[in-house]
Structures are given as C-alpha cells and as structure tokens.
Coordinates of C-alpha atoms in Angstrom, one line a residue:
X1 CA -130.9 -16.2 123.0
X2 CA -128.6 -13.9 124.3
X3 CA -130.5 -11.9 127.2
X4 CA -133.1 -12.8 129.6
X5 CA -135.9 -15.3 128.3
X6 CA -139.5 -14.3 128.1
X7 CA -141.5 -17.0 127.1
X8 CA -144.5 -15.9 124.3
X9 CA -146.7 -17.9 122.8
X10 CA -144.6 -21.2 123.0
X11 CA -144.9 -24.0 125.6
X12 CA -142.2 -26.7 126.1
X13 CA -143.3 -30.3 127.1
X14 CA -141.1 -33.4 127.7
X15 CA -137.6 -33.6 127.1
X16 CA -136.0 -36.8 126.7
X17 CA -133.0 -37.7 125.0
X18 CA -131.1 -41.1 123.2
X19 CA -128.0 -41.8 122.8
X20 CA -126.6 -43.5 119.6
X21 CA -123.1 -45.5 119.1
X22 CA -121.3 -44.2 116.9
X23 CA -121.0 -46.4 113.5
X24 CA -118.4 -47.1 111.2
X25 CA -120.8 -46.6 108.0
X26 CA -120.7 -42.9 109.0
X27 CA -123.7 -42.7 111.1
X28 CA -123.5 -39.7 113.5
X29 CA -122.3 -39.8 116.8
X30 CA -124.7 -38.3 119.1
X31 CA -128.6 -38.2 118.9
X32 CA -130.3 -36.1 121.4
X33 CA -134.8 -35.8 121.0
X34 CA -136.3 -33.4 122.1
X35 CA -140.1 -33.0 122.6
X36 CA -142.1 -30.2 122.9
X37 CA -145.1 -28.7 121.4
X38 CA -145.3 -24.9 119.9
X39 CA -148.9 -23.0 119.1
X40 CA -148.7 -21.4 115.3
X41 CA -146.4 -23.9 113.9
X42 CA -145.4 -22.4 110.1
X43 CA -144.7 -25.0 107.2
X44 CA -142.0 -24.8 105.7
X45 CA -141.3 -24.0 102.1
X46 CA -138.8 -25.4 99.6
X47 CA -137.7 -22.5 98.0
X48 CA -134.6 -21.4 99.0
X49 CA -134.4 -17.9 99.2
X50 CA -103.8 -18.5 109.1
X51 CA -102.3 -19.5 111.6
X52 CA -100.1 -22.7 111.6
X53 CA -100.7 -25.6 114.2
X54 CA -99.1 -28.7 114.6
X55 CA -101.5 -31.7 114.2
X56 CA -102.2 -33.9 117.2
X57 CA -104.8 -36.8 118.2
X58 CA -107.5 -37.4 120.4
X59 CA -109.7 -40.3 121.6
X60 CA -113.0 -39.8 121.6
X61 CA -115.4 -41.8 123.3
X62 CA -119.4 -41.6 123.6
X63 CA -121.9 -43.6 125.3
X64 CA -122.3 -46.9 123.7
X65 CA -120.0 -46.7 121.8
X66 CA -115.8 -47.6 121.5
X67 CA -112.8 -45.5 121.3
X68 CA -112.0 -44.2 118.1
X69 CA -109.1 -42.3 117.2
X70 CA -109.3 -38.6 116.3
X71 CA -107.1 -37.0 113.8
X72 CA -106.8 -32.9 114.3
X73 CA -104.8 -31.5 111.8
X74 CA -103.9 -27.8 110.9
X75 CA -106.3 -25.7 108.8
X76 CA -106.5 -21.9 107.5
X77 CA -109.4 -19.6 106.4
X78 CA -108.8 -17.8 103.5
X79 CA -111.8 -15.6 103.4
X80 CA -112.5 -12.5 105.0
X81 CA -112.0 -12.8 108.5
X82 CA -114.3 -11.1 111.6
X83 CA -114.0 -10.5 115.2
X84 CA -115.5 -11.1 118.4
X85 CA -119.5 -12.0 119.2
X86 CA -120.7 -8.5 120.6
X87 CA -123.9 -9.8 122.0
X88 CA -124.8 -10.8 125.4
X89 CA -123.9 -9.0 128.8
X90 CA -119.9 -10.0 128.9
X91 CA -119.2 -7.8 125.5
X92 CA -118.1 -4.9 126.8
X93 CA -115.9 -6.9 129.6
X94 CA -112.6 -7.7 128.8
X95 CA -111.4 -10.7 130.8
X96 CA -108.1 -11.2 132.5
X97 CA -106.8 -13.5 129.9
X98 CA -106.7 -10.4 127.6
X99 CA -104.6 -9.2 130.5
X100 CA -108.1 -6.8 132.1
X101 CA -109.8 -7.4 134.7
X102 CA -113.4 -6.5 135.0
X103 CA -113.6 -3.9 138.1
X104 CA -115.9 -5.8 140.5
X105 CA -116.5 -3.2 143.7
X106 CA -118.5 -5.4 146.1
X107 CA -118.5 -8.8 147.3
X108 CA -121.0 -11.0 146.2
X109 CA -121.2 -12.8 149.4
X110 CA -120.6 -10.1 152.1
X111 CA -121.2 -7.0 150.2
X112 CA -118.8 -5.3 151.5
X113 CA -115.2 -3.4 149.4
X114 CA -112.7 -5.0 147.5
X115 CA -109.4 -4.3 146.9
X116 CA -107.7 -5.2 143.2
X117 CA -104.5 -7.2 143.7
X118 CA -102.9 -10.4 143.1
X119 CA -103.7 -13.5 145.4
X120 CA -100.5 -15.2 147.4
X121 CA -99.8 -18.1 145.0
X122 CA -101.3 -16.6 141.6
X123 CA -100.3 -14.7 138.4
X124 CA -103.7 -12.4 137.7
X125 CA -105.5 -9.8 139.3
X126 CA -108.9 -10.5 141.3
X127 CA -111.4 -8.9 143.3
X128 CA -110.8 -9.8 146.7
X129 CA -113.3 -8.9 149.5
X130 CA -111.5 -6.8 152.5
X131 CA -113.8 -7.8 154.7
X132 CA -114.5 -12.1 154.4
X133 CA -111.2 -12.2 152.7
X134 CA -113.3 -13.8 149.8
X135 CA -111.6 -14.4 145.8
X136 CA -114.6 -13.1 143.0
X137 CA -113.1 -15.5 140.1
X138 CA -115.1 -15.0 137.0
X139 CA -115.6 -17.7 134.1
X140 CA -116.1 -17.7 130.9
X141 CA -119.7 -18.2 129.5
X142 CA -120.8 -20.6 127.3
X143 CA -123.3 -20.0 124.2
X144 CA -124.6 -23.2 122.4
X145 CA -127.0 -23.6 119.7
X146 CA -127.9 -25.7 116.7
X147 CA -127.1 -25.6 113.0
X148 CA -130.2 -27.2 111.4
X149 CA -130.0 -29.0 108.4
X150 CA -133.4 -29.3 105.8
X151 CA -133.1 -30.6 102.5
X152 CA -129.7 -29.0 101.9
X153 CA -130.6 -25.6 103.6
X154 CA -130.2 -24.0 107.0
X155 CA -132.7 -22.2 109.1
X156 CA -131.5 -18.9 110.5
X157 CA -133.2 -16.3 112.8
X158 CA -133.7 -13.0 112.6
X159 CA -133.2 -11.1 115.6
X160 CA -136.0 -8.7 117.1
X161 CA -133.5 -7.9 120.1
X162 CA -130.3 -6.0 120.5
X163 CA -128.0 -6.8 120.0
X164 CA -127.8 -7.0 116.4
X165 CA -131.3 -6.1 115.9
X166 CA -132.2 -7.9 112.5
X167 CA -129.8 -9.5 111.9
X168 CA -129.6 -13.1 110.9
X169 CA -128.1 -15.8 113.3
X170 CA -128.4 -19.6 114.3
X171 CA -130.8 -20.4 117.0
X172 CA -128.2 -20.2 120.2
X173 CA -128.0 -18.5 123.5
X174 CA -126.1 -19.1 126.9
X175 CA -126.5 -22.4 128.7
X176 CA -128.4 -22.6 131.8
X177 CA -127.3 -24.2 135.4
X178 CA -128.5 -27.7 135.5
X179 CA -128.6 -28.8 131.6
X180 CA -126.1 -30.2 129.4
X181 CA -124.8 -28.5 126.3
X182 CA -127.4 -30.4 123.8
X183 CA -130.4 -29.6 126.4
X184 CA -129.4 -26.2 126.1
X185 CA -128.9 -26.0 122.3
X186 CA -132.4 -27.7 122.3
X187 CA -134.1 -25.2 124.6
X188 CA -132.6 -22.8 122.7
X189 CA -133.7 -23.6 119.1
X190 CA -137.4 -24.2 120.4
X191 CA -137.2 -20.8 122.2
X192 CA -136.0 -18.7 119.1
X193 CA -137.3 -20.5 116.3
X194 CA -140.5 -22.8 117.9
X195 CA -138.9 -25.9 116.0
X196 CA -138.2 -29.5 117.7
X197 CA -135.0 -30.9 116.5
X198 CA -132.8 -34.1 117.4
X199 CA -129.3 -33.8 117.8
X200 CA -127.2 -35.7 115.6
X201 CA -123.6 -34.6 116.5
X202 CA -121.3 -31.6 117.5
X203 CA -120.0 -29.4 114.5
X204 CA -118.2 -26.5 116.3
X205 CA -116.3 -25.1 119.1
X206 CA -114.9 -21.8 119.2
X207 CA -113.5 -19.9 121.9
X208 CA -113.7 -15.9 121.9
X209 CA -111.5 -14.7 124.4
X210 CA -111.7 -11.1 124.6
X211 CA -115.3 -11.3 125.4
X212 CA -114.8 -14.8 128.0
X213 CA -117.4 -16.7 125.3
X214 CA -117.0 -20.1 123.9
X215 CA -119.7 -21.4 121.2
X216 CA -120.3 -25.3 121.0
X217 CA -122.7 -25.4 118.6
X218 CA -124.5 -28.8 116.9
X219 CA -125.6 -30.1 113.7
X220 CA -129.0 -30.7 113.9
X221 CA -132.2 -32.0 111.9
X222 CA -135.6 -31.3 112.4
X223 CA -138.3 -33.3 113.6
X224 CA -141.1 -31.8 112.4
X225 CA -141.6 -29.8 109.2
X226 CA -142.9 -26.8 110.9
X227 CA -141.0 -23.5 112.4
X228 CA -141.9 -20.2 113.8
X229 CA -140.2 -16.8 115.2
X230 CA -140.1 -17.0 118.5
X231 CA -140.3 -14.0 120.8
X232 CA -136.8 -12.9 120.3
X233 CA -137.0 -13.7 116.6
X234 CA -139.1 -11.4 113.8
X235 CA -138.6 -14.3 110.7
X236 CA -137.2 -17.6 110.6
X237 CA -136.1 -19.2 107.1
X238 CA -134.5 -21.3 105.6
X239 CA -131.3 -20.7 103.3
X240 CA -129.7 -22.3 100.3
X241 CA -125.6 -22.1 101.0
X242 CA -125.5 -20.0 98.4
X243 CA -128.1 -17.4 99.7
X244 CA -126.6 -17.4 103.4
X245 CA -126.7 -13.5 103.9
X246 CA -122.7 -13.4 105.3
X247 CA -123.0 -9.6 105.6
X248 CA -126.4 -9.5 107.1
X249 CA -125.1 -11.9 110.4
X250 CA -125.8 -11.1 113.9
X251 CA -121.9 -12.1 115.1
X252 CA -118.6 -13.0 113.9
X253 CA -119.1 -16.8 115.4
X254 CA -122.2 -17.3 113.4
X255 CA -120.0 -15.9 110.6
X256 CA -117.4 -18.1 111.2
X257 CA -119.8 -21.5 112.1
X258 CA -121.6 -20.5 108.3
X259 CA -118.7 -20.4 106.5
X260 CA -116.7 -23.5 107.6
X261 CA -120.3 -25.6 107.2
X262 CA -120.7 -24.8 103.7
X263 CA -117.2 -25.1 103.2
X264 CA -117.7 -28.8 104.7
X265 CA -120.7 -29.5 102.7
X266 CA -119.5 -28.0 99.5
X267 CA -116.6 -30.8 100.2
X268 CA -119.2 -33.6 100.3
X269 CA -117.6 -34.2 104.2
X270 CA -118.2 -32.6 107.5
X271 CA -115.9 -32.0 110.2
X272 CA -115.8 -31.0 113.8
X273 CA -114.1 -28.0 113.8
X274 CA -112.3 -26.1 116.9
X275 CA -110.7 -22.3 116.3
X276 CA -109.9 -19.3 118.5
X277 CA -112.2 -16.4 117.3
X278 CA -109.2 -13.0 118.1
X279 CA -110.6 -9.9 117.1
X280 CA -107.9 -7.8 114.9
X281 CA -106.3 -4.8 116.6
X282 CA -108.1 -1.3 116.4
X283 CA -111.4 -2.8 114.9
X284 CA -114.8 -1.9 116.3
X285 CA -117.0 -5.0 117.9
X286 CA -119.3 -4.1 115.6
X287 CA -117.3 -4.9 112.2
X288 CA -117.9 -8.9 112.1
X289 CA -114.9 -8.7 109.3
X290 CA -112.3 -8.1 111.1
X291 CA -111.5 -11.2 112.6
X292 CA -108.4 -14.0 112.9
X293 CA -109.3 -17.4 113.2
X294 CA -106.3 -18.9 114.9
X295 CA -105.6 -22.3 115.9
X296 CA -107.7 -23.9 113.9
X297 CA -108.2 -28.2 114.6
X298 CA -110.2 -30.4 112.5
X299 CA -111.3 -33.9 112.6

C-alpha cells in the first residue's frame, strides 16, 4: 500500500508471531504468523494463468538460533534493466544523497522560516529553522511486503490506485511506527490482497536512492487457501513464472524482486539478494526499463 489506508470490507484480528532456528537441513530462517480473519474470502484456482563488487562476509544471527557465516559474492543482471519505484509521496523528491534537497519552508516544530545552508560540522544542505534554530533531517522511507509462494506460483495485485493504476505488483506498502518489518509486510499483504500468510524468511533488499526508498521484501506462504482484492486492489491472482506480466508491473523494484526470484527458483536455490535500484540518466520515472542494478550481494 503506497498511500493512506482505508480499511473496506476486511477486519484484522490477533497478531502473533514465532520464531524458528534456523536448520542446517535447509529449513528457513524466520517464521512470522499472522492471524486475522477477512469477509469474502476467494478460493484459489490452480490454473496458472553490471556492476562488479568485491565479495565479503557476514554473520548472521536469529533468535534461537547460532551464528552462521554468510557468503556475499558479486552478481550481474543481464536482462533489461528499470529505474526507480514512482509510487508513494517521496517520488517526486529527490533527496540529498542525489546531491538535492527537498525545499522544506517551515519548521515543523515552531512553524516559523527556514533558511537552506550547511550546518557547522556537516557536508549537506538542511532546512534549518531561523527562529528555534532547529535541523529538519529527512530519512529515507521504507516499503516492505511479501512475495507469496503457492504451488510454484506467486500472487500479485492489481492496483485500483495511482500510482500505477492497474498495474500488477506484490502486496507491499510503507512500514508504520511501532511494527517490525515482518508485521508490516503482514499488515500489508492482508490489507491489499485479504490473505493470512507466515513468514518464512527475507528474500530482498533494495535501496532506491533517488526517491529515499528501500524495499525489504519476504518470501512468504500462505495459511489459508483463500485471497481477495482488497480496497486498493481490483484482482488478485496467482502467476506461473512464466506468466509473470514483466511489462504489465506497477514499479521497477517489483520488476527487479520478480526477476531475481524466478531466476532463484528456475536455479532450484534461493538467495537473499541486496542491490542499489539507480535509475539511468534522462529516463522518465515512468519507464520501469530503464534501470541499473548496481551492487549487487547475494547469499
């Protein structure tokens, strides 16, 4: 979901949430429940409609469970490549690690002017109030979602909202104050697509800085064999990774999150994947195929 929520027909219960070591037998890492309950429930069907980096390691430990090590090495796409996610309300702003700074006019504290200069001590331009002296510093947002696995398809939404008015994405939207990443990527999922899903690990993490976005987005399963649209959706289905509609996706991200899963699952192997989404020079936001995806890590 990437405006404000309005809630439509669904109703969220209990939320609770187990966590599972990780096992050596190739188990997942993570598993996150979820409960809930959701009015017009829909059966499913069963038809199915670079840039070089220099490996490094990692140590990656979960609750219940015992350091492992984590092997990152350097990867390249060789498809078609696509920008920036042009959805939610930091699009059009440019942040300051693209070397702009959003013109902020007021302070949100005192209200009163700001001046545009660089702080004693730092290296970018802020907003700085002229009359409580306050710093506005502005962070980037972060979007999570799921990528839900069913009998070797994945369920997509279609989008009734603009941005990117139907078109196809993963169930995903920006993460609320006071939940962790999986509680939002839960919320999320029941919001748009009216489906209960567990958690089973993290799949993705890409950074978009142009648009101060970064997508952490989890492989998922489904809990119950039912789904719906929710109010920001118009159709939820599921897709063969054949049938994924790669032109008909809401943003580059879900175009780049698509492609390295079937990628994975073609392989027989999944990965957790982390990548640098840079839009190329003198595209529109709009043209999700004109994209870089630089430093690419894999485990």
């Amino acid at each position: 979901m990437l405006k404000t929520r309005q809630i439509l027909g669904c109703s969220s219960g209990l939320v609770s949430h187990r966590w599972k070591p990780y096992s050596s037998t190739g188990s997942r890492q993570v598993s996150f429940i979820s409960i809930s309950t959701c009015s017009k429930p829909l059966l499913l069907s069963s038809s199915s409609s670079s840039s070089t980096i220099l490996p490094t390691t990692t140590t990656l430990l979960l609750p219940g469970s015992s350091p492992r090590r984590t092997r990152f090495g350097a990867f390249s796409m060789s498809s078609a490549h696509s920008g920036p996610n042009p959805g939610g309300p930091s699009s059009s702003v440019a942040v300051q690690s693209a070397g702009n700074v959003r013109k902020i006019n007021f302070c949100q504290w005192c209200g009163g002017p700001t001046k545009h200069e660089i702080p004693d001590g730092e290296e970018k331009i802020r907003a700085i109030c002229t009359v409580c002296d306050k710093i506005a510093y502005e962070n980037p947002k972060m979007v999570v979602g799921c990528l839900i696995e069913h009998d070797n398809m994945v369920l997509l939404c279609k989008r009734k909202i603009q941005p990117s008015y139907g078109l196809w994405t993963l169930p995903a939207g920006y993460m609320e104050i006071g939940e962790s990443a999986t509680e939002g990527a839960i919320r999320e999922t029941w919001e748009e697509a009216c489906a209960e899903v567990e958690v089973l690990s993290p799949f993705a993490q890409l950074d978009i800085p142009l648009i101060g976005q970064t997508y952490v987005i989890f492989l998922a399963r489904l809990k119950k064999p039912h789904f719906s649209p929710g109010p920001e959706s118009s159709e939820c289905r599921l897709f063969a990774l054949d049938d994924i509609p790669f032109d008909s996706l809401a943003f580059s991200s879900m175009v780049v999150t698509l492609k390295l899963y079937a990628e994975d699952a073609k392989a027989g192997q999944l990965k957790f994947h982390y990548g640098i989404i840079n839009k190329k020079p003198g595209t529109s936001p709009s043209d999700i195929h004109a994209y870089t995806l630089d430093y690419h890590l894999q485990s």
